[in-house]
CSV table of C-alpha atoms and ligand atoms in Angstrom, one decimal:
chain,number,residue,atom,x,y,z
A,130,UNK,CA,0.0,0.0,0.0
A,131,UNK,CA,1.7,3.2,-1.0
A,132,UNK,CA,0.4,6.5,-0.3
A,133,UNK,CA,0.4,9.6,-2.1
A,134,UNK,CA,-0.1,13.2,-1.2
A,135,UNK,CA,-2.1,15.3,-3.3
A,136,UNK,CA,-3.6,19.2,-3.3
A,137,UNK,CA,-7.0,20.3,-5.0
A,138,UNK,CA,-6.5,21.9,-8.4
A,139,UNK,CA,-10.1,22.6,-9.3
A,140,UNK,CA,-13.8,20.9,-8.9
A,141,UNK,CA,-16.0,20.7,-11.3
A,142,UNK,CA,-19.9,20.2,-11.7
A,143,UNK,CA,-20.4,16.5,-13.8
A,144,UNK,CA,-24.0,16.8,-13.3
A,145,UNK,CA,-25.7,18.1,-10.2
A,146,UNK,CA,-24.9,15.6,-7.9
A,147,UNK,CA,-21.6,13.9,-9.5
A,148,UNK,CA,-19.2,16.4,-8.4
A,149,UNK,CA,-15.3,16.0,-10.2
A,150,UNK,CA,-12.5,16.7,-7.9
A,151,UNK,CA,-9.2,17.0,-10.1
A,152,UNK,CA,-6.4,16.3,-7.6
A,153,UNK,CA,-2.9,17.1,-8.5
A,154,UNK,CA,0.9,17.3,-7.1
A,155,UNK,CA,4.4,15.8,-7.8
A,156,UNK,CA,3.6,12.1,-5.8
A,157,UNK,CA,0.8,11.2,-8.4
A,158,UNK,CA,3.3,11.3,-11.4
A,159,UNK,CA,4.3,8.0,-9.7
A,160,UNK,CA,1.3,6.8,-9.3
A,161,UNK,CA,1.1,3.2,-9.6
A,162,UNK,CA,-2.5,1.9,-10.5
A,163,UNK,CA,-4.0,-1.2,-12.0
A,164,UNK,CA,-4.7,0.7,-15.0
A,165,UNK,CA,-8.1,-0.9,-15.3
A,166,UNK,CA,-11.3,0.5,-15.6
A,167,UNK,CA,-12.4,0.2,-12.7
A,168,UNK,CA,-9.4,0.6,-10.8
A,169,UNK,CA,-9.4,2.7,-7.5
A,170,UNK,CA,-8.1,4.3,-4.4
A,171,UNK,CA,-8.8,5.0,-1.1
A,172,UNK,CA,-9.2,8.4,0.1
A,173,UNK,CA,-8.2,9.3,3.6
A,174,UNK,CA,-10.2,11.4,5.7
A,175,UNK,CA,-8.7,10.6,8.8
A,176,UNK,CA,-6.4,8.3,11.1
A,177,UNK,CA,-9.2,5.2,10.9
A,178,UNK,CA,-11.6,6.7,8.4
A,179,UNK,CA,-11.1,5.8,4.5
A,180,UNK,CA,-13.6,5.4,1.4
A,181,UNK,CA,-13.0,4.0,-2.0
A,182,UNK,CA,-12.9,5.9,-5.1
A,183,UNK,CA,-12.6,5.4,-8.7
A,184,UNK,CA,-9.8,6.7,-10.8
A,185,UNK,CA,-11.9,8.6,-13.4
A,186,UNK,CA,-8.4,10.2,-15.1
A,187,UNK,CA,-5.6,9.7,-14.6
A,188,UNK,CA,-3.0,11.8,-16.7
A,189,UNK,CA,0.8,10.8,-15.6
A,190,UNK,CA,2.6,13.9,-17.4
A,191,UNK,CA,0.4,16.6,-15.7
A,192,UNK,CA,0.4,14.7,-12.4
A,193,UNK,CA,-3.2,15.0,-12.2
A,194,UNK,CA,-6.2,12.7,-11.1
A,195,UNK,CA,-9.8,13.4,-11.5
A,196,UNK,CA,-11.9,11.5,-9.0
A,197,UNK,CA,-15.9,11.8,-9.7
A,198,UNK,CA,-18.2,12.3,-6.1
A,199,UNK,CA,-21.8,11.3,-5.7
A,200,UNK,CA,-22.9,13.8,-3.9
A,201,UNK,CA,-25.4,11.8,-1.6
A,202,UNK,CA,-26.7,13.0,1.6
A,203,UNK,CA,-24.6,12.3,4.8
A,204,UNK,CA,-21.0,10.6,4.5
A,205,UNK,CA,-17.1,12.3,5.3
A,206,UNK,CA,-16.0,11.8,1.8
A,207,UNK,CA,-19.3,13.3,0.1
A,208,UNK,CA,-19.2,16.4,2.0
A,209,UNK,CA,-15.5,16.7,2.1
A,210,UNK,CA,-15.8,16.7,-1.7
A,211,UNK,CA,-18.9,19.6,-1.4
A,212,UNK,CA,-16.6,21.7,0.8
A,213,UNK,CA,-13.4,21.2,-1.4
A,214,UNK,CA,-11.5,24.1,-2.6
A,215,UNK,CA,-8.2,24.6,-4.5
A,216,UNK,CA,-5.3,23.8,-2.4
A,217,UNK,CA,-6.9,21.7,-0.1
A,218,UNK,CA,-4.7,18.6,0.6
A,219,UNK,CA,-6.0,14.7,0.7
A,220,UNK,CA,-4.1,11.5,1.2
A,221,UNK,CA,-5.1,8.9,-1.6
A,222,UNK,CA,-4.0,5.2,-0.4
A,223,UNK,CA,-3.6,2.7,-2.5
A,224,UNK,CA,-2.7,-0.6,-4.3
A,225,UNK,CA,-3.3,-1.5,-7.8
A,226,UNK,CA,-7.3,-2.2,-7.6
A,227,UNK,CA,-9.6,-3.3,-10.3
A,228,UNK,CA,-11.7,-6.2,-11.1
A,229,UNK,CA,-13.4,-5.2,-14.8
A,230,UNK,CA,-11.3,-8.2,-17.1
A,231,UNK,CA,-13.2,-8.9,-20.0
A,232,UNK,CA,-11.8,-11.5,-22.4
A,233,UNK,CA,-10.3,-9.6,-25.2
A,234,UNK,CA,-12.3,-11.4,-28.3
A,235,UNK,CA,-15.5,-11.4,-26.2
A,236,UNK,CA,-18.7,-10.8,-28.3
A,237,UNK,CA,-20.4,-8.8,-26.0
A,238,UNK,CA,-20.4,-6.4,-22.5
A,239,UNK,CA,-23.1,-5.5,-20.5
A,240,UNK,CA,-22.0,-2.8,-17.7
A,241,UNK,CA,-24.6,-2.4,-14.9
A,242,UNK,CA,-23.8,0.3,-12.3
A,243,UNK,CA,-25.5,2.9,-10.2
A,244,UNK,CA,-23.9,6.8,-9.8
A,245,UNK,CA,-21.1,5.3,-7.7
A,246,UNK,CA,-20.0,3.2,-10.5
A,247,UNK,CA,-20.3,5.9,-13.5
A,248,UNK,CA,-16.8,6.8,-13.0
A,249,UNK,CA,-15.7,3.3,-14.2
A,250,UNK,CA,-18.1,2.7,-16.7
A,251,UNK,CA,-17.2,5.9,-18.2
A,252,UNK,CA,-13.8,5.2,-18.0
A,253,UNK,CA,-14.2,1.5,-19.7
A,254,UNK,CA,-16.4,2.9,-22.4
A,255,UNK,CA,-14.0,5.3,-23.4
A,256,UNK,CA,-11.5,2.6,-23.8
A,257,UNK,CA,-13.1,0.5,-25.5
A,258,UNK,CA,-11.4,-0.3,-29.0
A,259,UNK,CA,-12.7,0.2,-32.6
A,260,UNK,CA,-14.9,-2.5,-32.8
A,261,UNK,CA,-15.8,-4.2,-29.8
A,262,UNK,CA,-19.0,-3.8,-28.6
A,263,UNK,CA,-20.6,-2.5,-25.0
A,264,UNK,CA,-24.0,-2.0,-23.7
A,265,UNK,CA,-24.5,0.0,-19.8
A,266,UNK,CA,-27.5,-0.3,-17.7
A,267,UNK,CA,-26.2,3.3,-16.1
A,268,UNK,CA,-29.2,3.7,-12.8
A,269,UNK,CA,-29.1,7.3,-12.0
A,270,UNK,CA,-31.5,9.8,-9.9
A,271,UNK,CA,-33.0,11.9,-12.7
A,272,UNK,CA,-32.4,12.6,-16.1
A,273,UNK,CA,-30.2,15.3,-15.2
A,274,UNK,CA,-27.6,12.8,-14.0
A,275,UNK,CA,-26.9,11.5,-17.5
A,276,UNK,CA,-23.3,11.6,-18.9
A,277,UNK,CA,-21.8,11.6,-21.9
A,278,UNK,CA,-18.9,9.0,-23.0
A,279,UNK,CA,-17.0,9.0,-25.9
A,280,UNK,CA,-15.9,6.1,-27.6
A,281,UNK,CA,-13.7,4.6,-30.5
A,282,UNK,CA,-16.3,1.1,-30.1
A,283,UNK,CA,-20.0,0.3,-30.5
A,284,UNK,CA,-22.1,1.5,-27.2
A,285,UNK,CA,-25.2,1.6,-26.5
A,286,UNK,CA,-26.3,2.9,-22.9
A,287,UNK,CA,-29.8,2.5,-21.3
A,288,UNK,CA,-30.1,5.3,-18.4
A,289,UNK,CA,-32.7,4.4,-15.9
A,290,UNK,CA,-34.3,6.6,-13.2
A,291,UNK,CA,-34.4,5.7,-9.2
A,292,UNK,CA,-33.5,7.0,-6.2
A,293,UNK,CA,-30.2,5.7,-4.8
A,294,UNK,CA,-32.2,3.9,-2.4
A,295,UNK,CA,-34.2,2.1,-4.8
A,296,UNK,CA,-31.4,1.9,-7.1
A,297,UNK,CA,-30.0,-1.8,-6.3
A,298,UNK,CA,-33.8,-3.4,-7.8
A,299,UNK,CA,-33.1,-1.4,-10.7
A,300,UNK,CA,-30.0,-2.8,-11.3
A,301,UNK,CA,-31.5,-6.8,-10.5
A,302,UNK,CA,-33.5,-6.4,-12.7
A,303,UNK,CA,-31.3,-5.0,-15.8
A,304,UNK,CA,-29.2,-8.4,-15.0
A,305,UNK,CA,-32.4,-10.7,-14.9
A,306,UNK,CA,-31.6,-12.2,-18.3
A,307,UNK,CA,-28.5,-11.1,-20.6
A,308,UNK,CA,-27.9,-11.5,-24.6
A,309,UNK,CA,-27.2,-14.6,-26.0
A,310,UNK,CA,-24.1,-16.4,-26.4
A,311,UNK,CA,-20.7,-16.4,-24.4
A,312,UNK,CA,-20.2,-12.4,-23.3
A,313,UNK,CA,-18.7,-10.6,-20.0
A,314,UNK,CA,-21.4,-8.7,-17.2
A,315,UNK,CA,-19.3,-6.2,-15.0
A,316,UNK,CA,-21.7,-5.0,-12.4
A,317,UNK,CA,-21.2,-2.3,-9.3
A,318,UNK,CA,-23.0,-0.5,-7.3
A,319,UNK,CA,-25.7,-0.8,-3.9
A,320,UNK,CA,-23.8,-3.9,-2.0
A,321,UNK,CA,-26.8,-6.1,-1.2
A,322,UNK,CA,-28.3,-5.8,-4.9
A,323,UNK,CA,-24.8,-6.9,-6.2
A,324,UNK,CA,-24.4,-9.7,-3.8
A,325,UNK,CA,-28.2,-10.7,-5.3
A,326,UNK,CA,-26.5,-10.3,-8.8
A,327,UNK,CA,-23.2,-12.6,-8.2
A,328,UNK,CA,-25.5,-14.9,-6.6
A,329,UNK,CA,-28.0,-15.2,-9.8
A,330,UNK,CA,-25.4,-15.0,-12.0
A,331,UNK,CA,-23.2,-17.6,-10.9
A,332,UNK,CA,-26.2,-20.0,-9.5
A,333,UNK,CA,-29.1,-19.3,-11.5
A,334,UNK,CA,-27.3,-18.9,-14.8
A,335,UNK,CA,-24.7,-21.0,-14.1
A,336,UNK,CA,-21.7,-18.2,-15.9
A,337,UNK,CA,-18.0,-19.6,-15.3
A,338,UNK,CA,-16.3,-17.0,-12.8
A,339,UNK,CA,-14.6,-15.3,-16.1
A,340,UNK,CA,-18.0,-13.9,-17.5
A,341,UNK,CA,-18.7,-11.6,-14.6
A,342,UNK,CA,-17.5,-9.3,-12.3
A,343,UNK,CA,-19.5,-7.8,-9.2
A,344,UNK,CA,-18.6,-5.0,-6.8
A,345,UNK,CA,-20.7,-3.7,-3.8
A,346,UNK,CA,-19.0,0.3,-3.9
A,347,UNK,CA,-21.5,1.1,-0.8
A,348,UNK,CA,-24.5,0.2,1.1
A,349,UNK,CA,-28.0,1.2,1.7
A,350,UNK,CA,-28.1,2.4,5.8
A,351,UNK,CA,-25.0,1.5,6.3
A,352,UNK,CA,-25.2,2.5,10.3
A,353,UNK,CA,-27.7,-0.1,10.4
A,354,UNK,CA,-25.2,-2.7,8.7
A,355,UNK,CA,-22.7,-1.6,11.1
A,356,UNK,CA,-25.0,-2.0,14.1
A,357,UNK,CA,-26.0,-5.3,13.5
A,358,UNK,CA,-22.0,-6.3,12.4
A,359,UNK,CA,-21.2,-5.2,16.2
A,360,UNK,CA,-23.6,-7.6,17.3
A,361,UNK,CA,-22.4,-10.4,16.1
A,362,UNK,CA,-19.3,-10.0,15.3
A,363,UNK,CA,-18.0,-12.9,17.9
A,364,UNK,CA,-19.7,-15.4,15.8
A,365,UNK,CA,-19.3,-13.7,12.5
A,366,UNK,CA,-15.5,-13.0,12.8
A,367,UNK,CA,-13.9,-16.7,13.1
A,368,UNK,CA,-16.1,-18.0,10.5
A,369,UNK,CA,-15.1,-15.0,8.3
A,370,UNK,CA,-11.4,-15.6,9.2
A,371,UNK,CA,-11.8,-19.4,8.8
A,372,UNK,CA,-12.8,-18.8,4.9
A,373,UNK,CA,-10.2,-17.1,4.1
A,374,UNK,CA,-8.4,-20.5,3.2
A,375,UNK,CA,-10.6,-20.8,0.7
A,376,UNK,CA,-8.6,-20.2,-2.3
A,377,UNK,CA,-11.0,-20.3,-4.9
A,378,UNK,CA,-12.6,-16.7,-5.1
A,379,UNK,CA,-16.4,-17.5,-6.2
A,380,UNK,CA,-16.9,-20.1,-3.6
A,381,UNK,CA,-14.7,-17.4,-0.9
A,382,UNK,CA,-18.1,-14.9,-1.5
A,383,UNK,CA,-20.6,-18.0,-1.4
A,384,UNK,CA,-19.1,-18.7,2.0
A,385,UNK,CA,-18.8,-15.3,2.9
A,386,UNK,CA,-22.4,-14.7,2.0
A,387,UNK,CA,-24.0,-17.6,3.5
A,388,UNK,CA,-22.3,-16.6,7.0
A,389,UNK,CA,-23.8,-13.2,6.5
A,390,UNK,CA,-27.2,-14.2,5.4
A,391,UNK,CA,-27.8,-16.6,9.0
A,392,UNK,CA,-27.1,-13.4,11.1
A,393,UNK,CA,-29.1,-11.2,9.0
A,394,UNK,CA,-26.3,-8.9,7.3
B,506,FAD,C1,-14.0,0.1,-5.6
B,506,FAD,C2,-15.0,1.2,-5.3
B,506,FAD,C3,-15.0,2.3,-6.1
B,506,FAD,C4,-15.9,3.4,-5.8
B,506,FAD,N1,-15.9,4.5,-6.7
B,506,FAD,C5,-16.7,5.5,-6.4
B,506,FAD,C6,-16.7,6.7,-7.2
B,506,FAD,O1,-15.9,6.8,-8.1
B,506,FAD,N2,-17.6,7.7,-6.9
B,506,FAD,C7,-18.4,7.6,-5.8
B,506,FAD,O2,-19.2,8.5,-5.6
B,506,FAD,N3,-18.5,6.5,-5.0
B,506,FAD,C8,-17.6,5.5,-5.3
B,506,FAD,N4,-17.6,4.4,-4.5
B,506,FAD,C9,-18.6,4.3,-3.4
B,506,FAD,C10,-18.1,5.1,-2.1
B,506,FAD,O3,-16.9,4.5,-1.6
B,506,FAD,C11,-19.3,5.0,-1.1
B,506,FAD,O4,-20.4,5.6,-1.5
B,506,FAD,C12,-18.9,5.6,0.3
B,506,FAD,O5,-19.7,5.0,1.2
B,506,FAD,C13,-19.0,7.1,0.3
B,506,FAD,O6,-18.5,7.5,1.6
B,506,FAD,P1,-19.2,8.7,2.4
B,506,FAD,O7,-18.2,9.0,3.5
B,506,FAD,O8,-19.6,9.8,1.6
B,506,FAD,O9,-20.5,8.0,3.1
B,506,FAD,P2,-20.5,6.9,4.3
B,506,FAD,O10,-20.0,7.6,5.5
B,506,FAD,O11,-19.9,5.7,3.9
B,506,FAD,O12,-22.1,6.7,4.5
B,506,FAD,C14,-22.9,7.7,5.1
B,506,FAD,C15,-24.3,7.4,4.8
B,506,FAD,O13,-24.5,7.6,3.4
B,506,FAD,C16,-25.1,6.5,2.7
B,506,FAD,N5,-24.4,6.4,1.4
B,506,FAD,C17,-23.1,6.0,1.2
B,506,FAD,N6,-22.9,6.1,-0.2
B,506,FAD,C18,-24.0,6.5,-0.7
B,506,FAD,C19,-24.4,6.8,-2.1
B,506,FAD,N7,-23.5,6.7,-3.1
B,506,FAD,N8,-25.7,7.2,-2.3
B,506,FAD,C20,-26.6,7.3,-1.3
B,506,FAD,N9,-26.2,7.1,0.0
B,506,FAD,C21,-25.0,6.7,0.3
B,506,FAD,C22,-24.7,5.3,3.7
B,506,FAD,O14,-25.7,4.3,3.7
B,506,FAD,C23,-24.8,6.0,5.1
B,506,FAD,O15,-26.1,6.0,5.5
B,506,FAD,C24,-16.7,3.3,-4.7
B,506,FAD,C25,-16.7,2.2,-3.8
B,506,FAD,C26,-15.8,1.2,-4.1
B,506,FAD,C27,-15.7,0.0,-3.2
C-alpha cells in the first residue's frame, strides 16, 4: 500500500450531484495503478476513516487525477468533496485495484452500475477499441444525471431513473436475463443488490467465474449494517477468518455470503 499526497486543483460540476475533484501534485506522477477501468483508491479522511474511489483520469505527465463524487446526503468523503477548494490537501492510499477483465475477443459487455459506478463505466467505455461492442444499464437519480462517454467502439447505454435507495432493484432487474451467447457482465453499485446479482449469476445462470465481475462500492443504511455487524461479530469474525483458506474466489463470497445471510447482514 503506497500512499500519495495530493492538493486540489479545481472541482467541477459533472451533473448536479456527481461532483469532479481534479487532484494534483508531484507524488501522483508515480502513481502506480491497475490501470483498469475500474481501478481505485482509497481516500483518507482521517487516522481510521477511509472510502474508496474510482480513478476517473488519470494523466501521468500533468500529475493530475480526477476523481468523480456522488454527492449523496450524509458521508465524510461526500461532503469533504462539497466543501473542497483549491489547495486543499488529501491523502489517496492505494494498491493496484480493479476487477473489470473482460476476455479480449468477447462478443459482448453489458455494464450495470448505479452513480457510484459511473466513473468506471465511463472510463471502460472510453477505452473501449474500434470494434468491440458495450452496452451499460447506467441507474441514475434523474435525467439530469446523465453523462456523456465517448468512444472509439459500439455502445449503446440505457439510463434508468431511481432514487439511490431504490437503485439496487433497478440494477437486479437490468441483469435478470443477458444477450445470448458467451459475453462478459461487469456489475457495481448498492452492496446487497450486487451480492443478489453474483448470486443469480453464478447459481441461476450458471456463468463460469470469467464472465462476470460484481462490486458492492457502498450500502444502503449503512449505520444499520454496522449496528447489526457489532452484534455479532464474535460469531461472525472466526467464520469469516476461517474462509479465508478458501482459495477459490467465487466459492470465498458464497461462503462469505451464507455466513452473512444466518445473522441477517
Ligand atoms: C472500488 C470502489 C470504487 C468506488 N468508486 C466511487 C466513485 O468513483 N464515486 C463515488 O461517488 N463513489 C464510489 N464508491 C462508493 C463510495 O466509496 C461510497 O459511496 C462511500 O460510502 C461514500 O462515503 P461517504 O463517507 O460519503 O459516506 P458513508 O460515511 O460511507 O455513508 C454515510 C451514509 O450515506 C449512505 N451512502 C453512502 N454512499 C451513498 C451513495 N452513493 N448514495 C446514497 N447514500 C450513500 C450510507 O448508507 C450512510 O447512511 C466506490 C466504492 C468502491 C468499493
Amino acid at each position: 500500500m503506497t500512499a500519495y499526497r495530493a492538493t486540489v486543483l479545481r472541482t467541477t460540476a459533472v451533473t448536479p450531484l456527481m461532483l469532479r475533484v481534479t487532484l494534483g501534485g508531484e507524488e501522483l506522477r508515480d502513481y502506480r495503478g491497475s490501470g483498469l477501468p475500474d481501478e481505485s483508491c482509497r481516500l483518507v479522511f482521517g487516522p481510521d476513516t477511509t472510502r474508496n474511489y474510482t480513478i476517473r483520469r488519470r494523466d501521468p505527465v500533468a500529475a493530475e487525477i480526477d476523481i468523480d463524487f456522488v454527492l449523496h446526503d450524509g458521508g465524510v468523503a461526500a461532503a469533504w468533496a462539497r466543501a473542497a477548494r483549491t489547495g486543499d490537501g488529501i491523502t489517496l492510499s492505494g494498491a493496484p485495484a480493479g476487477k473489470y477483465a473482460p476476455a479480449p475477443d468477447v462478443p459482448w459487455r453489458l455494464l450495470v452500475g448505479d452513480a457510484t459506478a459511473l466513473p468506471a463505466i465511463g472510463r471502460a467505455i472510453e477505452e473501449l477499441p474500434a470494434g468491440a461492442s458495450a452496452h451499460a444499464v447506467c441507474v441514475v437519480d434523474n435525467p439530469d444525471e446523465r453523462q456523456t462517454f465517448d468512444s472509439q467502439g459500439n455502445v449503446t447505454v440505457d439510463w434508468v431513473y431511481a432514487s439511490a435507495r431504490e437503485a439496487g432493484d433497478a440494477l437486479r432487474q437490468a441483469t435478470l436475463t443477458l444477450p445470448d451467447g458467451p459475453g462478459y457482465t461487469w456489475v457495481a453499485g448498492e452492496a446487497s443488490a450486487t451480492r443478489d446479482i453474483r448470486r443469480h449469476l453464478r447459481h441461476t445462470l450458471g456463468l463460469p467465474a470469467s464472465r462476470y465481475d460484481t462490486v458492492g462500492y457502498w450500502r444502503v443504511d449503512a449505520e444499520r449494517w454496522e449496528r447489526r455487524y457489532r452484534e455479532v461479530a464474535a460469531v461472525v469474525d472466526p467464520r469469516i477468518a476461517a474462509a479465508d483458506a478458501i482459495t477459490d474466489d467465487e466459492q470465498y463470497f458464497d461462503a462469505v455470503d451464507d455466513i452473512y445471510a444466518e445473522v441477517g447482514l
